[in-house]
mmCIF file of C-alpha atoms in Angstrom:
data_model
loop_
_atom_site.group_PDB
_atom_site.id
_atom_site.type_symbol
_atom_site.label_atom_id
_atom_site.label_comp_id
_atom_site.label_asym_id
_atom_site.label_seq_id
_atom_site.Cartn_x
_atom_site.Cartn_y
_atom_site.Cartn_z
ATOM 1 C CA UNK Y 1 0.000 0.000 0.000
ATOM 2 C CA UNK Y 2 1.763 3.331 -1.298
ATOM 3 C CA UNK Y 3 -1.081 5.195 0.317
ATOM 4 C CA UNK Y 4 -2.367 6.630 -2.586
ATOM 5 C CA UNK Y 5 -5.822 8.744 -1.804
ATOM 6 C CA UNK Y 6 -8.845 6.071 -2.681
ATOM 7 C CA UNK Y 7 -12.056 5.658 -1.782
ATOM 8 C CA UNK Y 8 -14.930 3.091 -2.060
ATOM 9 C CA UNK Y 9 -18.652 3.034 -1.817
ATOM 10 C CA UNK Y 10 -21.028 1.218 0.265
ATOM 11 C CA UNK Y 11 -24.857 0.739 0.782
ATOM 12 C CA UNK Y 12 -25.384 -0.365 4.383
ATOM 13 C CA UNK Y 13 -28.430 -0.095 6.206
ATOM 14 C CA UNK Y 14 -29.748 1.990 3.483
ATOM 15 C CA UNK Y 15 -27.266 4.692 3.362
ATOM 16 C CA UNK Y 16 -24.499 6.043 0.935
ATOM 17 C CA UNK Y 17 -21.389 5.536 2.489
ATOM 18 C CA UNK Y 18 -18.003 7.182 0.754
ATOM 19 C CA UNK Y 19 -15.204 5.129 2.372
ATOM 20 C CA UNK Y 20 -11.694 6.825 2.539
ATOM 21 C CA UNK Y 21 -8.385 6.164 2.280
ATOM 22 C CA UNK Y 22 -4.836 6.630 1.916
ATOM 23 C CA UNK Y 23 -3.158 10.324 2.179
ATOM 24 C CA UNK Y 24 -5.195 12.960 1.167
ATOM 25 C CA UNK Y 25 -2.636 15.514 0.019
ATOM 26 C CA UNK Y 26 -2.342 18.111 -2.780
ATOM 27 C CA UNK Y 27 0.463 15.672 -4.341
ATOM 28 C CA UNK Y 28 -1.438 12.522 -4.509
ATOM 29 C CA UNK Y 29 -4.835 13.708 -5.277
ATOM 30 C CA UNK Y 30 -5.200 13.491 -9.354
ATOM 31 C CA UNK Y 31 -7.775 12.983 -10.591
ATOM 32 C CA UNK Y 32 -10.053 12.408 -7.151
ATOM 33 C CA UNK Y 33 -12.319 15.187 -6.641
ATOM 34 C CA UNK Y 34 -13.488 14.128 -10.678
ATOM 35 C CA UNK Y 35 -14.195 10.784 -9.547
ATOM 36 C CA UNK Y 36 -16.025 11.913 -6.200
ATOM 37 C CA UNK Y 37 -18.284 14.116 -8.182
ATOM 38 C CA UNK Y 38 -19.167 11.327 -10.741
ATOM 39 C CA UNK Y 39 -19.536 9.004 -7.740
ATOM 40 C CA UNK Y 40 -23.112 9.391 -7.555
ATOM 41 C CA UNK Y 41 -25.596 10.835 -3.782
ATOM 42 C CA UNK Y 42 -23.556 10.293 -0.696
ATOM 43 C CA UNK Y 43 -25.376 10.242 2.708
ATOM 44 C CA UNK Y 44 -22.123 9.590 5.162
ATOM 45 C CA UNK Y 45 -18.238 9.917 4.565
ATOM 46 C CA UNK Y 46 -16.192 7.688 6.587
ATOM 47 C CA UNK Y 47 -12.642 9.304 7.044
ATOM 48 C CA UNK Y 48 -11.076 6.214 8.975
ATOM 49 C CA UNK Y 49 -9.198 4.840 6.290
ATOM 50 C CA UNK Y 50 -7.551 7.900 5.667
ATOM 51 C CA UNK Y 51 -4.058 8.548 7.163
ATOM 52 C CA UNK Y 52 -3.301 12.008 6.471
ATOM 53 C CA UNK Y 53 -4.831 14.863 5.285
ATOM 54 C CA UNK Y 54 -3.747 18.430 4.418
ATOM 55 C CA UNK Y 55 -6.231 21.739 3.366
ATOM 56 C CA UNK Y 56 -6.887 20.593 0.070
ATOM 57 C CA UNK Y 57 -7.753 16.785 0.695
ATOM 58 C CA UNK Y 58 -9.856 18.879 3.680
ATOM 59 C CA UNK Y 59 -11.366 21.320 1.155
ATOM 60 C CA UNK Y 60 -12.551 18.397 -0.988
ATOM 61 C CA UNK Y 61 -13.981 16.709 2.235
ATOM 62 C CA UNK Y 62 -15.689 19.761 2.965
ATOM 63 C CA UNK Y 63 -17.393 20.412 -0.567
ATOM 64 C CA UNK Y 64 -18.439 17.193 -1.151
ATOM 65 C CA UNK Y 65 -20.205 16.957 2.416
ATOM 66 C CA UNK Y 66 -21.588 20.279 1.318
ATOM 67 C CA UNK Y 67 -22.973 19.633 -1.933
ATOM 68 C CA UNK Y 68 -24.794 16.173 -0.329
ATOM 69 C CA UNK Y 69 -25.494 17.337 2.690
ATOM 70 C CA UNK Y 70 -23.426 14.016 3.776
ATOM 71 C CA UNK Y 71 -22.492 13.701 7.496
ATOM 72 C CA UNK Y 72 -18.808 13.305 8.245
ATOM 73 C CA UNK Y 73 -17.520 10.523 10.864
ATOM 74 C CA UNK Y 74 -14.584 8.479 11.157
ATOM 75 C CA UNK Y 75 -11.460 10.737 11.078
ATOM 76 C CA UNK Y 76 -9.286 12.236 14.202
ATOM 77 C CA UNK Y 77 -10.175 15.768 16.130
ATOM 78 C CA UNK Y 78 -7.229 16.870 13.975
ATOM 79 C CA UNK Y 79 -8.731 15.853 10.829
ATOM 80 C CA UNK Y 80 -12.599 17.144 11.491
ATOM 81 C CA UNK Y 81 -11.139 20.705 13.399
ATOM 82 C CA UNK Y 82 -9.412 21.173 9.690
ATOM 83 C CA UNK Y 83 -12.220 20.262 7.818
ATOM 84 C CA UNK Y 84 -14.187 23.009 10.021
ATOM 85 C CA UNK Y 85 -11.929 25.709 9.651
ATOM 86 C CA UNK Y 86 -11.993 24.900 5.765
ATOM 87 C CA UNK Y 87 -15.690 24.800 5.232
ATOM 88 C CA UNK Y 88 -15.945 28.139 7.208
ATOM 89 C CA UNK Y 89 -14.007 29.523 4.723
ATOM 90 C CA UNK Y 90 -15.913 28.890 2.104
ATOM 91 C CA UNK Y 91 -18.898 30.692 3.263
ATOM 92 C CA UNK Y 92 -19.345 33.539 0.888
ATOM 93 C CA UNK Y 93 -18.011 37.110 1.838
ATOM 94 C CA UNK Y 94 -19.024 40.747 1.098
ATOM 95 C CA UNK Y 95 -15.878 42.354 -0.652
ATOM 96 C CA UNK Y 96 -17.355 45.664 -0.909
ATOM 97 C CA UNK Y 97 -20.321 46.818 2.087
ATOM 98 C CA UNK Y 98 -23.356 47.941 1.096
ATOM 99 C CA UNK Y 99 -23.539 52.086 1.235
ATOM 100 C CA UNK Y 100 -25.920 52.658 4.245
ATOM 101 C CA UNK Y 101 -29.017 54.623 3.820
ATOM 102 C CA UNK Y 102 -27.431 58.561 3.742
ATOM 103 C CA UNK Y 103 -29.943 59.963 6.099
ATOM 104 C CA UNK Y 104 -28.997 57.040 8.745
ATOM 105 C CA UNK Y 105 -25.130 57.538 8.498
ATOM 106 C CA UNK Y 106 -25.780 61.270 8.449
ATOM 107 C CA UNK Y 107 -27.907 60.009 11.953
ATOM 108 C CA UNK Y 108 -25.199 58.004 13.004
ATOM 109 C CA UNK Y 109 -22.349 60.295 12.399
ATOM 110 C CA UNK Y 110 -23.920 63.023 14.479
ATOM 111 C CA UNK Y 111 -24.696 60.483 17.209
ATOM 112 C CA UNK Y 112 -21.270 59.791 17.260
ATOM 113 C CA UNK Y 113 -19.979 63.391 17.117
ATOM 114 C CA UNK Y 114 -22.240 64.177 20.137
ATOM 115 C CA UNK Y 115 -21.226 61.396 21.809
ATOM 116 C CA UNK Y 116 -17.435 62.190 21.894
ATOM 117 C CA UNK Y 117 -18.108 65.938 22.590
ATOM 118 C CA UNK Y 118 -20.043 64.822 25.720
ATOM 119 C CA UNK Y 119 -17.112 62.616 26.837
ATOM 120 C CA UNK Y 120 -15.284 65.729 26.472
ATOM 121 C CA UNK Y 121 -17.108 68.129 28.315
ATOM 122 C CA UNK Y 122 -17.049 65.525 30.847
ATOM 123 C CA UNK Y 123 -13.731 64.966 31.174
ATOM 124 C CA UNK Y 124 -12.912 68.606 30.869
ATOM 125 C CA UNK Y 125 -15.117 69.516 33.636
ATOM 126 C CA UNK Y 126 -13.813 66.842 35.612
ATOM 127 C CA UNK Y 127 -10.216 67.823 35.199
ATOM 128 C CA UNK Y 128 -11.518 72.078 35.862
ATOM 129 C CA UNK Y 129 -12.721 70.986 39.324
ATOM 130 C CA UNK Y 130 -9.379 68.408 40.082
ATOM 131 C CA UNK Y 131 -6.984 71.581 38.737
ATOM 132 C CA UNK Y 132 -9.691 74.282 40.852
ATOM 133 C CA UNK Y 133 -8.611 71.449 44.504
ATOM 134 C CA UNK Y 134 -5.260 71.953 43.482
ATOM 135 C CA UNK Y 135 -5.082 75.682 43.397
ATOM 136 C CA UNK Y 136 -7.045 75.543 47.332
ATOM 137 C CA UNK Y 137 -4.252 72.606 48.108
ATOM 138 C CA UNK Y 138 -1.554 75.183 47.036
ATOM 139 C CA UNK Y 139 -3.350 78.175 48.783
ATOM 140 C CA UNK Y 140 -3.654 76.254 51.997
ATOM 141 C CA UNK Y 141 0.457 75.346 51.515
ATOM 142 C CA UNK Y 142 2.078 78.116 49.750
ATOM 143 C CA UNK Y 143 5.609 76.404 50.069
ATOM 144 C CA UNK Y 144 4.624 73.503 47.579
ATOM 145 C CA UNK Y 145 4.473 76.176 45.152
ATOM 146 C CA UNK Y 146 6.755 75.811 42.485
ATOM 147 C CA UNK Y 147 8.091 79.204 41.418
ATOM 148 C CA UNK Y 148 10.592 77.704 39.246
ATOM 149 C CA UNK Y 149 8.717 75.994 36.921
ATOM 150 C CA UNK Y 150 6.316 78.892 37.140
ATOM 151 C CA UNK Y 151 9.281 81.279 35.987
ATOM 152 C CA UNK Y 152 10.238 78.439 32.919
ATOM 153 C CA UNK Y 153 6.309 78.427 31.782
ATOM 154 C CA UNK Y 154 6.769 82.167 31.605
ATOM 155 C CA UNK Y 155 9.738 81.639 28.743
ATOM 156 C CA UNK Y 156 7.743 79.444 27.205
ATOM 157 C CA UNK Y 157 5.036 80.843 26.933
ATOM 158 C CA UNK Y 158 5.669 84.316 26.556
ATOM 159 C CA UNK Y 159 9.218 85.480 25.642
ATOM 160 C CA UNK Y 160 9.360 82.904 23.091
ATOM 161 C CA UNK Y 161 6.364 83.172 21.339
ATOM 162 C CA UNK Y 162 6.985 87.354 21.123
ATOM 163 C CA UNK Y 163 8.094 86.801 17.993
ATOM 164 C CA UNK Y 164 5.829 85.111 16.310
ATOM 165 C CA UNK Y 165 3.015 87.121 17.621
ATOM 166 C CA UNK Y 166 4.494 90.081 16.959
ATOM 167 C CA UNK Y 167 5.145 89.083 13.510
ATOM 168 C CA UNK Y 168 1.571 87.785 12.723
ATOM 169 C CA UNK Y 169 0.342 91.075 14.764
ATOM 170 C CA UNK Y 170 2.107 93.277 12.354
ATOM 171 C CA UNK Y 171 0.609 91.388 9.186
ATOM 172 C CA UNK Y 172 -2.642 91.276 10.116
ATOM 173 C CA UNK Y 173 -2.640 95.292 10.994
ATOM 174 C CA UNK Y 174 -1.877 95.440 7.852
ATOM 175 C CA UNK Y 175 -4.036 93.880 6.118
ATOM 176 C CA UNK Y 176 -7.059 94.724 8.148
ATOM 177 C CA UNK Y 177 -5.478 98.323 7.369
ATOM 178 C CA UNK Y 178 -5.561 97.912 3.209
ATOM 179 C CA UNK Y 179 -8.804 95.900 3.180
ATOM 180 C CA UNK Y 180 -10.698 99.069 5.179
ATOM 181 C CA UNK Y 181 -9.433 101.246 3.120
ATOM 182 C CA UNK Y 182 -10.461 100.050 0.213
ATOM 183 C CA UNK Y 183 -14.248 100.030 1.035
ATOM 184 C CA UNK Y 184 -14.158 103.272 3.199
ATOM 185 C CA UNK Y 185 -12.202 105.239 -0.074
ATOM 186 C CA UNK Y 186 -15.252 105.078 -2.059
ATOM 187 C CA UNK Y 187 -16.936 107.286 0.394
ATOM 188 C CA UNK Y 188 -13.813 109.622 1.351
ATOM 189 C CA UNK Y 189 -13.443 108.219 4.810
ATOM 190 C CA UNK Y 190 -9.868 106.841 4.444
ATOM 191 C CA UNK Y 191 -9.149 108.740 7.720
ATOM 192 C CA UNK Y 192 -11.997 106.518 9.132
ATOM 193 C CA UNK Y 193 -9.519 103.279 8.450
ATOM 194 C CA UNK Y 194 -7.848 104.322 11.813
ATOM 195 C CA UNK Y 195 -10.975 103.980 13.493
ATOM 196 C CA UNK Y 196 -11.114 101.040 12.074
ATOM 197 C CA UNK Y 197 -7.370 99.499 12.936
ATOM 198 C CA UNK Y 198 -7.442 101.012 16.730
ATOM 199 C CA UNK Y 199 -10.694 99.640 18.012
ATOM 200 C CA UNK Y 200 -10.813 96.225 16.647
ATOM 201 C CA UNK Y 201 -7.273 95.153 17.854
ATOM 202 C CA UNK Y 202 -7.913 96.734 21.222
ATOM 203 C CA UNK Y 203 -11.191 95.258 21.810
ATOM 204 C CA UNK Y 204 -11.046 92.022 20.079
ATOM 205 C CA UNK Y 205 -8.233 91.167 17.198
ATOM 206 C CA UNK Y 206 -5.126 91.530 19.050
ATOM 207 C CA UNK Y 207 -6.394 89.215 22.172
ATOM 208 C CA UNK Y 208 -8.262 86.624 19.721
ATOM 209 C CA UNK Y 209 -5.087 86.543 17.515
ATOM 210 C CA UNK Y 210 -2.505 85.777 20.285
ATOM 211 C CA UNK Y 211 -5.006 82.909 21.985
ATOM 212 C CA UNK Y 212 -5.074 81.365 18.681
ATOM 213 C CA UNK Y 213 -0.714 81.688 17.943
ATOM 214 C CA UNK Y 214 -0.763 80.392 22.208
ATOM 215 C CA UNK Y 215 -3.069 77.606 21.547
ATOM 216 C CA UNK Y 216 -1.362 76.330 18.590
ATOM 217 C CA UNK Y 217 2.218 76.802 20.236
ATOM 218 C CA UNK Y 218 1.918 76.235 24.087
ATOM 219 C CA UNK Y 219 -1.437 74.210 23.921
ATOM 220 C CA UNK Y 220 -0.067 71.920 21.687
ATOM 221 C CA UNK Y 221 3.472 72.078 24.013
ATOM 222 C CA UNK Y 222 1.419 71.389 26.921
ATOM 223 C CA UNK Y 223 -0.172 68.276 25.322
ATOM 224 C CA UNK Y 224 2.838 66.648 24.105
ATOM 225 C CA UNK Y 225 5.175 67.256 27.238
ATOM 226 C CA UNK Y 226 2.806 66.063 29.760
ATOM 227 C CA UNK Y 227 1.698 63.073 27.566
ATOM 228 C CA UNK Y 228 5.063 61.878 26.981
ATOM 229 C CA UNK Y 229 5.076 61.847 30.777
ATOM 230 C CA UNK Y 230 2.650 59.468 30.729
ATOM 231 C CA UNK Y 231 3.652 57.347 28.208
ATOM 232 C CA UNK Y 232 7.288 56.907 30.136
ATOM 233 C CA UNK Y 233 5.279 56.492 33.268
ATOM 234 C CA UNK Y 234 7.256 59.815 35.051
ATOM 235 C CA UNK Y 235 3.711 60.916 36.409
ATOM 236 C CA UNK Y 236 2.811 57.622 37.599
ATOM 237 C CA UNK Y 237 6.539 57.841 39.557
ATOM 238 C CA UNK Y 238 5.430 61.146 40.450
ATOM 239 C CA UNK Y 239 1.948 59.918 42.169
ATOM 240 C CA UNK Y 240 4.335 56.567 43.836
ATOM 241 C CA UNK Y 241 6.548 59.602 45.537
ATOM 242 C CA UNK Y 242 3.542 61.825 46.641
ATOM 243 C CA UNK Y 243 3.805 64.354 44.494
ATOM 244 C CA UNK Y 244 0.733 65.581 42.940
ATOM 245 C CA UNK Y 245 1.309 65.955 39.154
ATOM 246 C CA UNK Y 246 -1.612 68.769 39.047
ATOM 247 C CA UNK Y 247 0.303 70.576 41.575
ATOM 248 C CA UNK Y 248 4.097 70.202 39.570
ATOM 249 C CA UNK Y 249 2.869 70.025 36.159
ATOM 250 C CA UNK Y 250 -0.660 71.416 35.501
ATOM 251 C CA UNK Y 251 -0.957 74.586 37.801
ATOM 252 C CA UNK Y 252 2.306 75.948 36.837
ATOM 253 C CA UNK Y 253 1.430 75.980 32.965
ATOM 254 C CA UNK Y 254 -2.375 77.824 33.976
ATOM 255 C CA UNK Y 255 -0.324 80.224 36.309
ATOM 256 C CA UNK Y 256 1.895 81.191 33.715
ATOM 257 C CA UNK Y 257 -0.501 81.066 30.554
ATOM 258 C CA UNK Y 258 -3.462 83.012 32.891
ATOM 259 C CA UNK Y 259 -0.318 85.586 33.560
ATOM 260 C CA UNK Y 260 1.126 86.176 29.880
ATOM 261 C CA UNK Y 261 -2.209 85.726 28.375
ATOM 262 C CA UNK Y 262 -2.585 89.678 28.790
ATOM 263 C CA UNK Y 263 0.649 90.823 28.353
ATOM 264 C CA UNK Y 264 1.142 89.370 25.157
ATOM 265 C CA UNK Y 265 -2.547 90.196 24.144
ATOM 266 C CA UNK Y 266 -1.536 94.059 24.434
ATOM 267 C CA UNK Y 267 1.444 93.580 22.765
ATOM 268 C CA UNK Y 268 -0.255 91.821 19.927
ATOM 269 C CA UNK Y 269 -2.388 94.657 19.661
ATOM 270 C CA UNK Y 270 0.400 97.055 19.576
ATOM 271 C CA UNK Y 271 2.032 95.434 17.125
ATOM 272 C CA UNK Y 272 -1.377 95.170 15.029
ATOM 273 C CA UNK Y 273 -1.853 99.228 15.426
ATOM 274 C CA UNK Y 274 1.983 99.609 14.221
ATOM 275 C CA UNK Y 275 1.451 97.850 10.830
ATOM 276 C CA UNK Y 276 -1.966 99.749 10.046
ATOM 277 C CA UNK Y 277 0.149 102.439 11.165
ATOM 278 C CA UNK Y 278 2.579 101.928 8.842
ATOM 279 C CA UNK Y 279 -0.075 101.116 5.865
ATOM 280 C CA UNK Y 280 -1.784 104.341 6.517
ATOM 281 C CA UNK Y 281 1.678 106.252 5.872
ATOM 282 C CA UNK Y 282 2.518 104.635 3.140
ATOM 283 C CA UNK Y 283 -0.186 103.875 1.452
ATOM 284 C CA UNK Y 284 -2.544 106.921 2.171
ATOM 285 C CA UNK Y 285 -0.629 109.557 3.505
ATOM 286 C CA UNK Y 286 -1.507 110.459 6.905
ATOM 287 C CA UNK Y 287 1.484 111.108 9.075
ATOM 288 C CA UNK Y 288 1.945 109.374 12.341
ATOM 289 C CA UNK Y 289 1.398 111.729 14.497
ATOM 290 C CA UNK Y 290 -2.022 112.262 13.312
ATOM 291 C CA UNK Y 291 -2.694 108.661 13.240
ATOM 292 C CA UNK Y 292 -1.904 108.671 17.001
ATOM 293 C CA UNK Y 293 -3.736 111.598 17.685
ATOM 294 C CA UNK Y 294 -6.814 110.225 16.433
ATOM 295 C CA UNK Y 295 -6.097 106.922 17.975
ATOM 296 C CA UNK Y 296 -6.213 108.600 21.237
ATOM 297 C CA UNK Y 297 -9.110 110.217 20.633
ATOM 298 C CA UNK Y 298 -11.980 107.561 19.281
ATOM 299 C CA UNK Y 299 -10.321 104.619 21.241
ATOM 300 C CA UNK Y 300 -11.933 104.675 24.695
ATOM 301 C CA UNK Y 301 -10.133 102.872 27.790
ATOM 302 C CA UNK Y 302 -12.771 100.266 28.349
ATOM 303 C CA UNK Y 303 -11.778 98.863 24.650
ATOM 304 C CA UNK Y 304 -8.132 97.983 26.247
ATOM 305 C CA UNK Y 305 -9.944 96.732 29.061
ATOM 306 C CA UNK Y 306 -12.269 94.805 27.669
ATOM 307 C CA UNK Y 307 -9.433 92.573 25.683
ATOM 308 C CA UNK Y 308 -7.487 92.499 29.053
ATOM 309 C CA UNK Y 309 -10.229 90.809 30.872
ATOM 310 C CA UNK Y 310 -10.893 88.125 28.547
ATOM 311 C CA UNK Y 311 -7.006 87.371 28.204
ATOM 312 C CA UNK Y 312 -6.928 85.523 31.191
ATOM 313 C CA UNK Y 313 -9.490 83.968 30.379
ATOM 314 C CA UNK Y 314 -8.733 82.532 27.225
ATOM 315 C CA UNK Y 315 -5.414 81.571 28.739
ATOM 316 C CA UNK Y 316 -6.788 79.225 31.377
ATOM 317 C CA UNK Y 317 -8.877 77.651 28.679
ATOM 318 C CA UNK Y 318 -5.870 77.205 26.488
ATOM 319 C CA UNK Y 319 -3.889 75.709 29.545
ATOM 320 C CA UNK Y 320 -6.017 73.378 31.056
ATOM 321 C CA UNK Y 321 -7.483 71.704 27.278
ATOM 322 C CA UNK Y 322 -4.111 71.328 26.791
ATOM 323 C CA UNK Y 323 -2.507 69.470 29.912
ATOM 324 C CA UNK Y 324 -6.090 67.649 30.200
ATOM 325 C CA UNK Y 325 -5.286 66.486 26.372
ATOM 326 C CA UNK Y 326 -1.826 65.371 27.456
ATOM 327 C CA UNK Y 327 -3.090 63.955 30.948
#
């Protein structure tokens, strides 16, 4: 016996039996699955005979039993697990999904959307009143203050970012500048573009401007530092030594972003003022003197102040997003 893959057919008891044998395997097979298929209904197929099988000699098992509904008995655990996993893959499979209905994944998608900015407000709140205990902690014991890493948030935040603020400040006075005076020259009112310049960086630009240039730079910072923290497991060392990482890493950045936050807000919008300044001379002639004459005299104090009071603001929103991101 070479144990070349055979098989034989019996009645008994009224039933179709397919008797195996030999190795079933993708070298020996030949012409076998042809002769199976031409060997007429099949109610059971008796694997006992067989000594080995592979996947193919288990794929044929598995069709054949499929096409005649046959039952399968005889062979090892080994033999009937690999039939399994082959007839399970050759149930048929969906290469491309069905497009759902566009009102239900418009549905879904804003399900989903809601979902995750729930989570957030969550978890934002939840962090606000953890970072709000810390501050009381750190009024109730002043010395665990750290001024240090106060001061370093300060660079950061603040004397490095002067320049690119100051920069974008300048631009954007500029522009705001040449785009009034474009509309407001059709009506004579070019000296109106200082109007114009003064009152919306006081009140508004300048402070929006340098929360946007502070979210994108020390936010981001904020986020990255602190989560690579976590990922290297320094604020889990951190909570083993008892040291709160709200009080060493999170309240210093809001101390230092609610601080700056102003500052740099008024020196965006001095830098904003100085470009429409310099537009205006240029580009229509008014000298600037005059221009800061008349800035003096149609921008009222409660502009400035209005920007200043939302700085801080702003600043312990950008702050706290940002180490809660990274936390």
């Amino acid at each position: 016996m070479d144990g070349a893959p055979d098989f034989q057919r019996d009645h008994v008891a009224g039933r179709d039996i397919l008797r195996c044998s030999g190795r079933w395997t993708l070298g020996r097979l030949g012409d076998l699955p042809e002769r199976i298929d031409g060997a007429g209904p099949i109610a059971v197929i008796d694997l006992s005979g067989v000594e080995r099988i592979d996947t193919v000699g288990a794929w044929i098992v598995a069709r054949t039993a499929d096409r005649q509904s046959a039952e399968i008995t005889g062979g090892s655990p080994e033999m009937l697990n690999l039939i399994d996993i082959v007839a399970g893959g050759q149930d048929p499979m969906m290469i491309r999904h069905d497009a759902p209905h566009p009102l239900r994944r418009v549905v879904e998608q804003v399900g989903a959307a809601t979902g995750l900015a729930l989570r957030e407000l969550s978890g934002l709140l939840a962090f606000f009143g953890a970072t709000v205990r810390a501050f009381l902690a750190l009024a109730r014991h002043p010395s665990r203050l750290r001024l240090h890493a106060i001061v370093t948030r300060f660079e950061v935040v603040g004397v490095n970012a002067l320049g690119i603020i100051g920069l974008m400040s300048f631009l954007i006075g500029i522009v705001i500048a040449q785009q009034g005076a474009v509309q407001l020259e059709q009506f004579g009112l070019d000296v109106f573009t200082i109007n114009l310049v003064g009152r919306i960086t006081l009140r508004e630009l300048g402070v929006l401007m340098t929360a946007i240039m502070v979210a994108g730079r020390s936010g981001s910072a904020f986020a990255a530092q602190i989560g690579t923290m976590k990922l290297t497991e320094e604020i889990d060392a951190m909570r083993t030594i008892g040291v709160s990482p709200l009080e060493a890493l999170v309240v210093p950045r809001v101390i230092a972003a609610v601080l700056m936050m102003p500052l740099l807000g008024f020196y965006a919008a001095l830098a904003a003022i100085f470009g429409g300044l310099i537009f205006c001379w240029a580009g229509l002639d008014i000298p600037p003197l005059t221009f800061i004459q008349r800035l003096r005299e149609i921008v009222p104090m409660t502009d400035l102040w209005v920007g200043l009071v939302k700085a801080p603001v702003f600043g312990a929103i950008i702050a706290i997003t940002g180490c809660y991101h990274g936390m």
